[in-house]
PDB file of C-alpha atoms in Angstrom:
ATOM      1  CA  UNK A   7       0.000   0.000   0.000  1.00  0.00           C
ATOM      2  CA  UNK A   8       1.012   3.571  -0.705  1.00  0.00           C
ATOM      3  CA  UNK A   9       1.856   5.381   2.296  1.00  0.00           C
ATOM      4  CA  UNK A  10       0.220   8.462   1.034  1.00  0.00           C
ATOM      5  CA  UNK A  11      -3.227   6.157   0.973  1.00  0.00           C
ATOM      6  CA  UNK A  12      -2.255   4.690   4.692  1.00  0.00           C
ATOM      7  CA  UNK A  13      -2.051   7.993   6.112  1.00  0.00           C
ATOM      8  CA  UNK A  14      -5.495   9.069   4.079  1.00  0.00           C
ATOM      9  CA  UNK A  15      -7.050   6.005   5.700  1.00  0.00           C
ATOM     10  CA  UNK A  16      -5.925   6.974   9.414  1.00  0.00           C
ATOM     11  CA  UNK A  17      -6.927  10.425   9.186  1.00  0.00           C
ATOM     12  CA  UNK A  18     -10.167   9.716   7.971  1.00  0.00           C
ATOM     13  CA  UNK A  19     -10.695   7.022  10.414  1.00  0.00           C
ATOM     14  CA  UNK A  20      -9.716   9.552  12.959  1.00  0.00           C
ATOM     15  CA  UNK A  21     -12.161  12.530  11.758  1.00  0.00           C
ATOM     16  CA  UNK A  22     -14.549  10.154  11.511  1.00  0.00           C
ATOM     17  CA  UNK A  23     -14.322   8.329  14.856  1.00  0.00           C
ATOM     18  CA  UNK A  24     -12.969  11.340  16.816  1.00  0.00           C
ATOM     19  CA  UNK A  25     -16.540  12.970  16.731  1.00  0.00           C
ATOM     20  CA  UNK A  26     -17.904  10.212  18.510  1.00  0.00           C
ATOM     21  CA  UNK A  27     -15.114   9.575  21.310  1.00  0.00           C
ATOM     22  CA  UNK A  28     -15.692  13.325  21.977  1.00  0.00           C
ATOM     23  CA  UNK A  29     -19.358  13.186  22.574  1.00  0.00           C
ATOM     24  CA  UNK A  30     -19.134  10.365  24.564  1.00  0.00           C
ATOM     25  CA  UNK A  31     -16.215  11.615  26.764  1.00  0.00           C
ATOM     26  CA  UNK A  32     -18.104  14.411  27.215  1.00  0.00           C
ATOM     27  CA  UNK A  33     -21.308  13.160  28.036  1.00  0.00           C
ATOM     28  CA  UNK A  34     -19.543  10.909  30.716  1.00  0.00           C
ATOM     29  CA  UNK A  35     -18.131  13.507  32.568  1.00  0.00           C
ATOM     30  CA  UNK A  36     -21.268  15.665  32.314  1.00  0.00           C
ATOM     31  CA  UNK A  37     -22.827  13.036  34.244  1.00  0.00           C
ATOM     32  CA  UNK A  38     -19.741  12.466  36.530  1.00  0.00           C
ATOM     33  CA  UNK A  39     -20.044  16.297  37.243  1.00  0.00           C
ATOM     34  CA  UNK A  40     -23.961  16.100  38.105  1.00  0.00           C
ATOM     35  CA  UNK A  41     -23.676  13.505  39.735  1.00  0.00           C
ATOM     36  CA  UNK A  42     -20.957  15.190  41.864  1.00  0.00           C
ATOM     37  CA  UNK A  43     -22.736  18.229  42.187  1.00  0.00           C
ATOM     38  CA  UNK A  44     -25.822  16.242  43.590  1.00  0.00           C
ATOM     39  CA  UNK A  45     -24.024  14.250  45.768  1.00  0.00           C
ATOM     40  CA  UNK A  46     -21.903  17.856  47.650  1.00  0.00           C
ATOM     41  CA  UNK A  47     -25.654  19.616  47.502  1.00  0.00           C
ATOM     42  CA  UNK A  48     -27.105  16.272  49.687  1.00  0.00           C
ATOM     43  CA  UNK A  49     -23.706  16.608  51.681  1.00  0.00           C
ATOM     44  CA  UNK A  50     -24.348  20.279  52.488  1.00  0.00           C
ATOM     45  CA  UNK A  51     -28.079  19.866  53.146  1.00  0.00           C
ATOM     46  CA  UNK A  52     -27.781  16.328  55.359  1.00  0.00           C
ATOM     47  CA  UNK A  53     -24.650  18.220  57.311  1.00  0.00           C
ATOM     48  CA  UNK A  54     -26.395  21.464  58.116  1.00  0.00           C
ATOM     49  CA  UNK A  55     -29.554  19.207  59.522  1.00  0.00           C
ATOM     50  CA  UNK A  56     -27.367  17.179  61.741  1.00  0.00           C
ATOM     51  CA  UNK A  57     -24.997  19.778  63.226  1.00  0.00           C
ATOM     52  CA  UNK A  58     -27.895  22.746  63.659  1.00  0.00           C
ATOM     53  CA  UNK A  59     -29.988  20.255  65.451  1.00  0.00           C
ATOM     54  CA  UNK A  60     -27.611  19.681  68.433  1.00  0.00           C
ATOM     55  CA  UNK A  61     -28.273  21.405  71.881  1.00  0.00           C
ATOM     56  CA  UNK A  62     -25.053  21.416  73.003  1.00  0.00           C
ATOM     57  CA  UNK A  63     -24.475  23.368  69.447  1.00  0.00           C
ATOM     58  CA  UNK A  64     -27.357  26.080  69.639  1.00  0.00           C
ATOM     59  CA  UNK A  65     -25.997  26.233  73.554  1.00  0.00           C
ATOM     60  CA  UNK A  66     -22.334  27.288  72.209  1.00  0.00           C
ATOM     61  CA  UNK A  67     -24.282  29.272  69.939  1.00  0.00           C
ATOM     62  CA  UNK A  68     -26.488  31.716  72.588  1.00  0.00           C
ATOM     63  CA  UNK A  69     -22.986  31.503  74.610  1.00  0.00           C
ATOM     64  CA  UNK A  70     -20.720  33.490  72.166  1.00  0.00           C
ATOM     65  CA  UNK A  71     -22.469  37.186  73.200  1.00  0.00           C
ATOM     66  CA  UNK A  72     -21.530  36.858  76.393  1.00  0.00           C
ATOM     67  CA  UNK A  73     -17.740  35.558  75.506  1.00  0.00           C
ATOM     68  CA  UNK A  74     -17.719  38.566  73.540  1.00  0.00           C
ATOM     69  CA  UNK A  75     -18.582  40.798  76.272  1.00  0.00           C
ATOM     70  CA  UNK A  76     -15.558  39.176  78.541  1.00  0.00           C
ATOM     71  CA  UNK A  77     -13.720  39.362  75.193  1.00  0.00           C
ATOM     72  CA  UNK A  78     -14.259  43.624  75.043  1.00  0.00           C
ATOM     73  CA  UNK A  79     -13.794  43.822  79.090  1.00  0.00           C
ATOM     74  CA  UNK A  80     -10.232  42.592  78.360  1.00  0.00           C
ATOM     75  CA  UNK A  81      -9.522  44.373  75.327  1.00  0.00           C
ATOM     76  CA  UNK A  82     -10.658  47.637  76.875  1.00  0.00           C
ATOM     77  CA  UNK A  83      -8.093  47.366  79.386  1.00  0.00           C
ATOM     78  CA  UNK A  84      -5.681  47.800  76.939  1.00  0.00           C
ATOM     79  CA  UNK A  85      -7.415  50.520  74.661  1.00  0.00           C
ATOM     80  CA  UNK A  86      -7.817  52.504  77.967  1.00  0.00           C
ATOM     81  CA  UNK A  87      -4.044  53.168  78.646  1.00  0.00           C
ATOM     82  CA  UNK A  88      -3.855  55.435  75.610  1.00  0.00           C
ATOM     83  CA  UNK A  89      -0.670  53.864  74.718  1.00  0.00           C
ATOM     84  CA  UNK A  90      -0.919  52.735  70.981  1.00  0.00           C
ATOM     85  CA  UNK A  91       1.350  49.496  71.302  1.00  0.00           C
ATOM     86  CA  UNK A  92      -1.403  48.204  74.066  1.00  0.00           C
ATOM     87  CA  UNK A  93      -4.627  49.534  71.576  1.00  0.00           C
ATOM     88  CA  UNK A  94      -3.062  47.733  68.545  1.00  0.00           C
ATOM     89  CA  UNK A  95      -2.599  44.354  71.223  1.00  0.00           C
ATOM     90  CA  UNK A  96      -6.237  44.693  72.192  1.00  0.00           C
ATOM     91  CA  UNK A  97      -7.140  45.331  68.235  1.00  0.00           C
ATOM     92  CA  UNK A  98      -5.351  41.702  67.960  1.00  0.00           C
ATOM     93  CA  UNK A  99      -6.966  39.842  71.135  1.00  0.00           C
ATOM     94  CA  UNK A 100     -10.368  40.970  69.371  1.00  0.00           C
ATOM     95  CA  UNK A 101      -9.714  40.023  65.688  1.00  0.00           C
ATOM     96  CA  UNK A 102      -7.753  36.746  67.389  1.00  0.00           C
ATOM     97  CA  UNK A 103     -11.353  36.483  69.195  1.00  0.00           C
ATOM     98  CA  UNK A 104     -13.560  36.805  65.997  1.00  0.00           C
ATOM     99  CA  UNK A 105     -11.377  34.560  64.320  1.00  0.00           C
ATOM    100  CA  UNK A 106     -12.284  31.690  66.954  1.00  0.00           C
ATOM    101  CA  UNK A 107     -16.273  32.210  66.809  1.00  0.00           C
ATOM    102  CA  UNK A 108     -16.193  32.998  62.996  1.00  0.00           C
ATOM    103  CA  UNK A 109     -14.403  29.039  62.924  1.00  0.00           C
ATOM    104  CA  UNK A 110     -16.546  27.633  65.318  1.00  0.00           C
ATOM    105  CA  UNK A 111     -20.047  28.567  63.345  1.00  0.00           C
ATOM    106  CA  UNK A 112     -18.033  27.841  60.260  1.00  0.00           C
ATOM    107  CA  UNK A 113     -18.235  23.910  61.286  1.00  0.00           C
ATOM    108  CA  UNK A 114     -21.646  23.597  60.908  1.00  0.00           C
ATOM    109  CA  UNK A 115     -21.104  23.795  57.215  1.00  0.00           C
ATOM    110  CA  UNK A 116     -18.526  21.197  55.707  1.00  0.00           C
ATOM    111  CA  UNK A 117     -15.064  21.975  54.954  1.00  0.00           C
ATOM    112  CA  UNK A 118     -15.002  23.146  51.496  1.00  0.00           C
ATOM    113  CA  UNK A 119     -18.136  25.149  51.847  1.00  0.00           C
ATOM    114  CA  UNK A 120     -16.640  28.715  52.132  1.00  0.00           C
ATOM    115  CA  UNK A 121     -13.739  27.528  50.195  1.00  0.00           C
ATOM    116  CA  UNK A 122     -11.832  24.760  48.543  1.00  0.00           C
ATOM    117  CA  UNK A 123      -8.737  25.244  50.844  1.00  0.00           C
ATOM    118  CA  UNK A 124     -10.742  24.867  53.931  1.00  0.00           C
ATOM    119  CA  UNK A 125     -12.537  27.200  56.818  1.00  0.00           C
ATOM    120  CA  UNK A 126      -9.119  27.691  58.055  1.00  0.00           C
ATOM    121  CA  UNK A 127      -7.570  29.570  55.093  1.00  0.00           C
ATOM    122  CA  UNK A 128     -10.851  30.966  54.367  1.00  0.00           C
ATOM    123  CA  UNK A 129     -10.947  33.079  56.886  1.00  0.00           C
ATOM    124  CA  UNK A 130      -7.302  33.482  57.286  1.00  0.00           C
ATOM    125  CA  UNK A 131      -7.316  35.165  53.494  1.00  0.00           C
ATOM    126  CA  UNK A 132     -10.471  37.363  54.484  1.00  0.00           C
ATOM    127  CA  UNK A 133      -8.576  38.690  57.406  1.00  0.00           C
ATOM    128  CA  UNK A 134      -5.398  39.275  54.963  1.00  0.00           C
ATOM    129  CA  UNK A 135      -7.815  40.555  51.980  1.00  0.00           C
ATOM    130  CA  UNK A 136      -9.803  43.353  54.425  1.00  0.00           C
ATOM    131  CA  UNK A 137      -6.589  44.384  56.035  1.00  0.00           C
ATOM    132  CA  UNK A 138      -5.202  45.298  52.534  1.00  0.00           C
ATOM    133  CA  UNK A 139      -8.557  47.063  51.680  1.00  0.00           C
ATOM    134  CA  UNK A 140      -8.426  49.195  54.976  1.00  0.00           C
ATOM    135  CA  UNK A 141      -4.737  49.609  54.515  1.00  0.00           C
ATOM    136  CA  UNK A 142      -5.442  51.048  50.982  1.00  0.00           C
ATOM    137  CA  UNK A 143      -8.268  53.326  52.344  1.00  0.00           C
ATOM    138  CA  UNK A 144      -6.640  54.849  55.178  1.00  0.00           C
ATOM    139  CA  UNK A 145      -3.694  55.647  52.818  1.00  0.00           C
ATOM    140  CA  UNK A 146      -5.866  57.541  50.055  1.00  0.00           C
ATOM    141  CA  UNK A 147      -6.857  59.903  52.972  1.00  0.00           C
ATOM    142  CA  UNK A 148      -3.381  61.973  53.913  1.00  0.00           C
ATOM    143  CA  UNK A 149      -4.046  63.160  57.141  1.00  0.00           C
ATOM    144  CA  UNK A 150      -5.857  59.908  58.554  1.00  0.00           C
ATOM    145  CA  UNK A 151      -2.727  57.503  57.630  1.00  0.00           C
ATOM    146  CA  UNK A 152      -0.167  60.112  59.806  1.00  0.00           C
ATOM    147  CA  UNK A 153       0.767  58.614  62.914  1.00  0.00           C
ATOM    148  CA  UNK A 154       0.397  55.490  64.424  1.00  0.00           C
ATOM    149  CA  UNK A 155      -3.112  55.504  65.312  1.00  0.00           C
ATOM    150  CA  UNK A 156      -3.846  54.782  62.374  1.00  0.00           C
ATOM    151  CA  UNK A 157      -2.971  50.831  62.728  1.00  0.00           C
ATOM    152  CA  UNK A 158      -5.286  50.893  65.925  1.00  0.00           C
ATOM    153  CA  UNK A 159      -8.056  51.993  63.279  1.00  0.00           C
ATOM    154  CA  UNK A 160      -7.270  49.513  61.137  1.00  0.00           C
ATOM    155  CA  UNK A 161      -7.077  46.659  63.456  1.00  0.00           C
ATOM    156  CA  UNK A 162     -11.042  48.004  64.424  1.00  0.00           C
ATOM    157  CA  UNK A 163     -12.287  48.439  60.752  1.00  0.00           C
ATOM    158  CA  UNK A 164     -11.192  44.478  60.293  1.00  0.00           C
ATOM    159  CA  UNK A 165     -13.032  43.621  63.856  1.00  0.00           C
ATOM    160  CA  UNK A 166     -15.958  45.420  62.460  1.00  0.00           C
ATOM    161  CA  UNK A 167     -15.636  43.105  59.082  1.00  0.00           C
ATOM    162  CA  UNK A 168     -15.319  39.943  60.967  1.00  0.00           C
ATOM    163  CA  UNK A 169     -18.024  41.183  63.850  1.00  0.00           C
ATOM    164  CA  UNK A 170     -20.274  41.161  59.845  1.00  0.00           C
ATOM    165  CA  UNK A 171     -18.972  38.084  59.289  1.00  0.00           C
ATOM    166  CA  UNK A 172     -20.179  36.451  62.509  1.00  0.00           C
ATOM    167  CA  UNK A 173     -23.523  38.342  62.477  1.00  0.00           C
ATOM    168  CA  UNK A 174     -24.219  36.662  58.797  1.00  0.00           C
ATOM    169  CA  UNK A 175     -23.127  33.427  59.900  1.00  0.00           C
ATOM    170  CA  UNK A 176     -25.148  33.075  62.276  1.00  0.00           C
ATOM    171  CA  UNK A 177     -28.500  34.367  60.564  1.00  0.00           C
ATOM    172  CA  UNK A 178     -28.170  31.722  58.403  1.00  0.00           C
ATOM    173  CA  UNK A 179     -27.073  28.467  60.934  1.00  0.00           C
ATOM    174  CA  UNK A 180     -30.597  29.697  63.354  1.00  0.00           C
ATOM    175  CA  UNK A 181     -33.392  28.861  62.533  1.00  0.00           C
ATOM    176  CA  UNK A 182     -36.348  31.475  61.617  1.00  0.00           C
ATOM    177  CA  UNK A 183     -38.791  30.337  64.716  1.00  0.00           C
ATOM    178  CA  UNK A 184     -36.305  30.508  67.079  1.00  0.00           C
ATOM    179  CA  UNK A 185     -37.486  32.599  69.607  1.00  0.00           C
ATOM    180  CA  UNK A 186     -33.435  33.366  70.976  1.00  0.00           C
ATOM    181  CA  UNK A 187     -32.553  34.487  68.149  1.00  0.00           C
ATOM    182  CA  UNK A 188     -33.580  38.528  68.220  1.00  0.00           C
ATOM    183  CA  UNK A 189     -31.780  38.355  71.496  1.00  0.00           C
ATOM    184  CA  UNK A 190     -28.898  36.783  70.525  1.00  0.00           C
ATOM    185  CA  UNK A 191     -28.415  40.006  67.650  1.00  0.00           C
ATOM    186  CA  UNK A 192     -28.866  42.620  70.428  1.00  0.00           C
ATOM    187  CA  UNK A 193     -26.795  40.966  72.831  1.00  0.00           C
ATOM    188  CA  UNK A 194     -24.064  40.563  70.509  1.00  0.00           C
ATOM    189  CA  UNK A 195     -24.567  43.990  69.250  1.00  0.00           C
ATOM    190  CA  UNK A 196     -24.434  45.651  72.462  1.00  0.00           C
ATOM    191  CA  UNK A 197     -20.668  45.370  73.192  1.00  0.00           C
TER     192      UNK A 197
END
């Protein structure tokens, strides 16, 4: 056979049956994808039933205003001595603080909920992320970035993002007939 024929053959065999491999390649992982899809949405759904259900969890839950409210006692000893080094350590005992309750809710949802890298890194990032942001907006104003108050107001704008955070979280892990719940928001609000 001519070679120029042999390679006519093999490329028509190939345009020919390359069609077909492609539509059924992708029409198995189509369904591999759905299937996948179905399986993280049942995950989510069974996951959030189980954990929100708990006592001991709703408990922890009604518990974190008052945590918070030991939390600011602390922290306000060391805003109170006007000295900035102590301000920006009570900033960091607060975010440190938010940080811990932000994870805790974050379980009742599974691990790559938020994000694929974990709760963990989630929030780690969003702490990273806002501090850049607030960074960034105390520099565009001149006379608020002079001095070194200005990292005690950015440690608070970022507790004010987390304090969001929490507030959010938690509106969606409690339910809608719970009759705690409008107390929980002004006891957490209250500070």
């Amino acid at each position: 056979m001519d070679t120029n024929l042999k390679v006519n053959l093999i490329v028509g065999f190939l345009s020919f049956i390359s069609p077909i491999v492609v539509f059924y390649l992708d029409r198995f992982f189509r369904y591999k994808d759905l299937k996948k899809n179905e399986k993280i949405e049942k995950e989510i759904l069974t996951f959030r039933e189980r954990d929100s259900e708990q006592k001991t969890d709703k408990e922890f839950i009604f518990s974190l205003p008052n945590l918070k409210l030991e939390v600011y006692k602390n922290c306000h000893k060391n805003w109170d001595t006007g000295i900035t080094l102590n301000m920006i350590k009570g900033n960091e005992d607060l975010i440190w603080f938010l940080r811990f309750c932000w994870l805790s809710l974050a379980r009742f949802y599974p691990e790559n909920y938020f994000s694929k890298k974990g709760h963990n890194t989630y929030i780690d990032e969003y702490i990273i992320e806002r501090t850049n942001y607030h960074y960034s907006m105390l520099e565009a104003g001149d006379t608020q970035k002079n001095g070194t108050i200005a990292k005690v107001r950015l440690g608070g704008a970022i507790a004010n993002d987390l304090d969001k955070l929490i507030v959010d979280l938690v509106e969606q892990i409690l339910s809608f007939d719970d009759p705690r719940k409008n107390n929980w928001f002004e006891k957490w609000n209250s500070r």
